[in-house]
Tab-separated table of C-alpha atoms in Angstrom:
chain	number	residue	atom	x	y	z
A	1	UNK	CA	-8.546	1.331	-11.046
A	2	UNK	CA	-10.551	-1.656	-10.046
A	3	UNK	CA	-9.292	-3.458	-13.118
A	4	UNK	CA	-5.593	-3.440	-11.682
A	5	UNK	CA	-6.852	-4.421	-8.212
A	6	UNK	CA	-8.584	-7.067	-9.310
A	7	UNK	CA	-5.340	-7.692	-11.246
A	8	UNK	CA	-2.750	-7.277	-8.519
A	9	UNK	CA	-4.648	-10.025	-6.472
A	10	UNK	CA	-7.635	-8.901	-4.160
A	11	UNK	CA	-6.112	-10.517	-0.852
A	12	UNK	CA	-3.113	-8.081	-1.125
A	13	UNK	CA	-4.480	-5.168	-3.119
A	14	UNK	CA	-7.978	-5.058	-1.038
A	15	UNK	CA	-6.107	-4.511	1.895
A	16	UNK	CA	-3.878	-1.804	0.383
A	17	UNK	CA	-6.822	-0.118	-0.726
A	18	UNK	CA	-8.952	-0.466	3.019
A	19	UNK	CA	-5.657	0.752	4.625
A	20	UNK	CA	-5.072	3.724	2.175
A	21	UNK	CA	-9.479	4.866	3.146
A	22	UNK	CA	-8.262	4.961	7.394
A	23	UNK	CA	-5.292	6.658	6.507
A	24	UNK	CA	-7.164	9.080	5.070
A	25	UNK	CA	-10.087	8.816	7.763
A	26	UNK	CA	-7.531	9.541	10.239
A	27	UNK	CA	-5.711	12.433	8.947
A	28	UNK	CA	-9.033	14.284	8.490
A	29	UNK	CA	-10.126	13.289	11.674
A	30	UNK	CA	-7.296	14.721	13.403
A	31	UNK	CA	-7.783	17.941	11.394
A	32	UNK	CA	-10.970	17.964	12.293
A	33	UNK	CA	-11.023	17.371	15.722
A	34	UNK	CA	-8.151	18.198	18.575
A	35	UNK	CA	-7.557	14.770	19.320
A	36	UNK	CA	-3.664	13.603	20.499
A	37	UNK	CA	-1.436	14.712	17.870
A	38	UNK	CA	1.323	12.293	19.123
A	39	UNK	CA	-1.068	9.060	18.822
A	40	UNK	CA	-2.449	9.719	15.649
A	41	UNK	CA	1.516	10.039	13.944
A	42	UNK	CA	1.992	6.948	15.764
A	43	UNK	CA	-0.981	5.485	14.468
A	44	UNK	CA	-0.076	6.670	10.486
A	45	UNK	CA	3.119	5.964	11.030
A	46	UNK	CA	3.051	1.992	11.784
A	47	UNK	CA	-0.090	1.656	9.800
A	48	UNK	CA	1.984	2.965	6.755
A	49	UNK	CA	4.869	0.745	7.518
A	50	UNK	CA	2.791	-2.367	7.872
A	51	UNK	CA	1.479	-1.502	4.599
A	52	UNK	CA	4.987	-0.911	2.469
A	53	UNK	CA	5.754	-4.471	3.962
A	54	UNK	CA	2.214	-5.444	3.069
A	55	UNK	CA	2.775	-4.654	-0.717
A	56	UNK	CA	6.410	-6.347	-0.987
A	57	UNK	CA	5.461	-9.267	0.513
A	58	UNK	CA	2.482	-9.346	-2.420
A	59	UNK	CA	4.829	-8.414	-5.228
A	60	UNK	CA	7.571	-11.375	-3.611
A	61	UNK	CA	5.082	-14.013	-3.355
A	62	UNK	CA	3.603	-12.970	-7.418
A	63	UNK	CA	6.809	-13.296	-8.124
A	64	UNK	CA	7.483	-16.724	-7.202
A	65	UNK	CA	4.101	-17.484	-8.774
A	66	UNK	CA	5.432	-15.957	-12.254
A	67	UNK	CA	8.763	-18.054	-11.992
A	68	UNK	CA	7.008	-21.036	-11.270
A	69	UNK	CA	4.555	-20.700	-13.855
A	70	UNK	CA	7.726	-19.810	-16.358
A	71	UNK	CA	9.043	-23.285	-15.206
A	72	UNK	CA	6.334	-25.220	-15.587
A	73	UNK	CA	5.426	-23.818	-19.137
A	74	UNK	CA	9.364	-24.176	-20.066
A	75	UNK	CA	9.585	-21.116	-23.206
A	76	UNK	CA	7.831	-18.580	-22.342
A	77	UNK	CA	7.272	-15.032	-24.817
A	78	UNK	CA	8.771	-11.855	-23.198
A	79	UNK	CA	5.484	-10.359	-23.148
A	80	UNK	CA	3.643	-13.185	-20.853
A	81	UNK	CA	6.936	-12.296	-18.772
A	82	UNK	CA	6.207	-8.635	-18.869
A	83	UNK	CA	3.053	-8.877	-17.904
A	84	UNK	CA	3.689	-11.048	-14.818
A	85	UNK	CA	6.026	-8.535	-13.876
A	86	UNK	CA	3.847	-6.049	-14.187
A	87	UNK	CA	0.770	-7.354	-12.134
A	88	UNK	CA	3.592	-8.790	-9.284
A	89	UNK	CA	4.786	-5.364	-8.950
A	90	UNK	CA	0.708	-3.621	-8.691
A	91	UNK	CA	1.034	-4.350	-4.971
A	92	UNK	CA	4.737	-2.875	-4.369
A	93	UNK	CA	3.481	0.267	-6.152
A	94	UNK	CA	-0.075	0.461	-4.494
A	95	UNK	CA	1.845	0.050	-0.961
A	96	UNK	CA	4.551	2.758	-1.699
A	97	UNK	CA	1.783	5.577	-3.228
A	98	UNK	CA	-0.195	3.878	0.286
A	99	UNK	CA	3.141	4.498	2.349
A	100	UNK	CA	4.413	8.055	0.572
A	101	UNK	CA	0.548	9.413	1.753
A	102	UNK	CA	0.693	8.216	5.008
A	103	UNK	CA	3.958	10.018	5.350
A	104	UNK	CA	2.867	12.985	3.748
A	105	UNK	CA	0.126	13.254	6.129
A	106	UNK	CA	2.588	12.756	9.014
A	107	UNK	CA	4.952	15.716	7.530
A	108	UNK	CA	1.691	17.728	7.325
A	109	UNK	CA	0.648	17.046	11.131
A	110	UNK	CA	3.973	17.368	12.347
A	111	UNK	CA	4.295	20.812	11.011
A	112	UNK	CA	0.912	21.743	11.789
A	113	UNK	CA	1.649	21.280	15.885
A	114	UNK	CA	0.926	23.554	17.612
């Protein structure tokens, strides 16, 4: 795991991975203690939606980093191609599995309320 963050760039994936450790810090916490229930769904709620955008705006700006190596370089093999591809798109899929959790644990507190 840390070889794709290092690969998906450590100023976006870093981040991704922080964020994804307080979701998780505050999910528990609020299971473990009574604090607002309303806050805390607020809290997971923009935190995960900061994140999503987080992750695109990663995968967008690797992508304009693959296409302007590709122009510089002129012919380029399909599988240097793939593999810029593949680490632009690390942070789009490290923010969605960041974004699905954080709305998982939303689902979960929201049905929990007592």
């Amino acid at each position: 795991m840390l070889d794709r963050i290092q690969e998906g760039g450590p100023f976006f994936m870093w981040p991704i991975v922080i964020v994804f450790i307080i979701l998780a810090a505050l999910f528990v916490r609020q299971l473990v203690t009574k604090a607002d229930k309303a806050h805390t769904i607020i809290l997971l709620s923009n935190i995960s939606l900061f994140i999503l955008s987080w992750g695109l705006l990663g995968s967008v700006i690797g992508l304009i980093e693959a296409f302007d190596a590709v122009e510089g370089l002129g012919d380029v093999s399909q599988g240097m191609m793939a593999g810029g591809l593949k680490i632009a798109f690390l942070t789009t899929v490290f923010g969605l599995v960041t974004f699905i959790t954080g709305r998982l644990f939303i689902l979960i507190l929201t049905i929990k309320k007592e």
